[in-house]
Short mmCIF file of C-alpha atoms in Angstrom, two decimals:
data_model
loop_
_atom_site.label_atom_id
_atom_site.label_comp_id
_atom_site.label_asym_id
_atom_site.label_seq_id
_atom_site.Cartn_x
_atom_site.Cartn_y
_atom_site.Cartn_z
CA UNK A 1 111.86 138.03 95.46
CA UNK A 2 111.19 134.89 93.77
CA UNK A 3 114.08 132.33 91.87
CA UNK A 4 111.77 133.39 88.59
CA UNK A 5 112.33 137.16 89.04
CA UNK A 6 116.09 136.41 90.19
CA UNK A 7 116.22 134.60 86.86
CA UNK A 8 114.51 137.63 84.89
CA UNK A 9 117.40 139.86 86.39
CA UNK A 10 120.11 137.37 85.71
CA UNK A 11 118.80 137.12 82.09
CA UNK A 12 118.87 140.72 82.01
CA UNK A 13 122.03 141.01 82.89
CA UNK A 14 123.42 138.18 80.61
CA UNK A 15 121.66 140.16 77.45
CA UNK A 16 123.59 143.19 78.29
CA UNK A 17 126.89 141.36 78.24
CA UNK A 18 126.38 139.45 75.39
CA UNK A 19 125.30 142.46 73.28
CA UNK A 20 128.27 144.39 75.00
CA UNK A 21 130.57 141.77 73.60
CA UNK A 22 132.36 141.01 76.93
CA UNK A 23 130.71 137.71 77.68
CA UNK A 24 130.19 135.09 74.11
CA UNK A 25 129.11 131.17 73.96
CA UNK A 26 131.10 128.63 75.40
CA UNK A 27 131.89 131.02 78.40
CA UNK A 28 131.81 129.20 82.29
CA UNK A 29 129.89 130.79 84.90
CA UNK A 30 132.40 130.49 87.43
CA UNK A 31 130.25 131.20 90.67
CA UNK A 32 126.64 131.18 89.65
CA UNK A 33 125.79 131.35 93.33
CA UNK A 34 127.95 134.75 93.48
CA UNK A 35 126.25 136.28 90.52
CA UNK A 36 122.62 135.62 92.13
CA UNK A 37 123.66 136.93 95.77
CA UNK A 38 124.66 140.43 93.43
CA UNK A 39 121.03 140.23 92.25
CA UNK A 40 119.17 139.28 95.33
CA UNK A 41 121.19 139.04 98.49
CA UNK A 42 122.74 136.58 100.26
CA UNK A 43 119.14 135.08 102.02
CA UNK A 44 118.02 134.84 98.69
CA UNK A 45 120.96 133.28 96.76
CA UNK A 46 121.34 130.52 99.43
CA UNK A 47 117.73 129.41 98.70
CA UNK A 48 117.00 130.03 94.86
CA UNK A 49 120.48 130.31 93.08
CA UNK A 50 119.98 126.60 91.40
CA UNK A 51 116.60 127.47 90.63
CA UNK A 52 117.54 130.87 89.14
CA UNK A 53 120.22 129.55 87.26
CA UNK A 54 117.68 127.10 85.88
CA UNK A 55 115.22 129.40 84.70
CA UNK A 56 117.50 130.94 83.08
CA UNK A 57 118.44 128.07 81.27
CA UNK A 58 114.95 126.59 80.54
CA UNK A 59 113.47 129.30 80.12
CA UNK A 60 115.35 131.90 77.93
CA UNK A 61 117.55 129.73 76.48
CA UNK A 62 120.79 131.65 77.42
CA UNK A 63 122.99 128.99 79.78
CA UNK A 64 123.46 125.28 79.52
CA UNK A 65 124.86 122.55 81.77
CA UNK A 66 127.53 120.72 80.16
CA UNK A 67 130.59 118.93 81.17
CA UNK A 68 133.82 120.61 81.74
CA UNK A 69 136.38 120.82 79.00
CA UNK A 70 140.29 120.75 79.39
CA UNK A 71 140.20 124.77 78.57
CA UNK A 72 137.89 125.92 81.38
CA UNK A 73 138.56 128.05 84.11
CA UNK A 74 138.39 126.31 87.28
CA UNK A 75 136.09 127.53 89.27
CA UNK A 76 136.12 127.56 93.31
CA UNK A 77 134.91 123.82 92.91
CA UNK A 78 136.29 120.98 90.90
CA UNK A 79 133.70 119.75 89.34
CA UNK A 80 133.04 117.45 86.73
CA UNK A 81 129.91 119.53 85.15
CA UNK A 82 130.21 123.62 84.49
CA UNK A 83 127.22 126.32 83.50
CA UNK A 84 128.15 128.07 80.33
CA UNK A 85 126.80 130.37 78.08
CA UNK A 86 125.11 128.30 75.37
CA UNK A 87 126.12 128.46 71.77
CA UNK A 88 122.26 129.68 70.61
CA UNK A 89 122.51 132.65 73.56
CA UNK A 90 123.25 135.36 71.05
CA UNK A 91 120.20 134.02 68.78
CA UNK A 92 117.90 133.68 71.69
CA UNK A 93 119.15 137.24 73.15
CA UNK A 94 116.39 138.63 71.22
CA UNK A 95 113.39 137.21 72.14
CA UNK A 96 114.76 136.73 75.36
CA UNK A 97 114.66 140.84 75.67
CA UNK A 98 111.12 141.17 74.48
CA UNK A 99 110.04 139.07 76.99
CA UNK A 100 111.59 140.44 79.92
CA UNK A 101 110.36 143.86 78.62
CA UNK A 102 107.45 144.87 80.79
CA UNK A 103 104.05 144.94 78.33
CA UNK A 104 103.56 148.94 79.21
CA UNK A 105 107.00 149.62 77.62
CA UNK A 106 105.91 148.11 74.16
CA UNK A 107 103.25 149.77 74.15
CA UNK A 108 104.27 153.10 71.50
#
C-alpha cells in the first residue's frame, strides 16, 4: 500500500460523507493519523499518514491546512494549525469521484 492509494481510499471515503451529509466544509479532522490506520493499518499509518493526508489535499482538492479557529474541536493535540474539510470539497466531490473510478467501470 502506497500514501497515494491510502489517499485514494481516504478520498473515497470523504466523498461518501460529504454526499451523505454527515461531514460539510469547515469540518476538523480531529485524528488524521486515526482515520489512515482504519484504511491501512497501523505499519502503514505511522509511515504515510502526512503524506496521505496530503494527497488528499493536493490532489483532490477535498482538505486544507488552516489555522485553528476559537470554535474547533480540540483535538488530542493543541495545536496551532488543524486539517479541515475545505469550503470547495462539495464542488470538487465530483470530479474527485470520476477520478478515483477505475477506467473499466466507465466504460458502458
Amino acid at each position: 500500500m502506497s500514501p497515494s492509494s491510502l489517499g485514494d481510499a481516504l478520498a473515497h471515503q470523504l466523498i461518501t460523507l460529504l454526499r451523505g451529509g454527515q461531514i460539510r466544509a469547515g469540518d476538523v479532522l480531529l485524528d488524521h493519523v486515526a482515520l489512515v490506520t482504519r484504511l491501512g493499518g497501523r505499519g502503514a499509518a505511522a509511515r504515510w499518514a502526512q503524506l496521505a493526508i496530503e494527497h488528499v489535499a493536493k490532489r483532490y482538492g477535498l482538505l486544507r491546512y488552516r489555522r485553528r479557529r476559537p470554535g474547533d474541536p480540540a483535538g488530542r493535540r493543541s495545536q496551532g494549525f488543524v486539517w479541515a474539510v475545505s469550503e470547495q470539497a462539495v464542488s470538487m466531490s465530483g470530479t474527485a469521484s470520476v477520478e478515483l473510478t477505475p477506467p473499466d467501470a466507465l466504460e458502458t
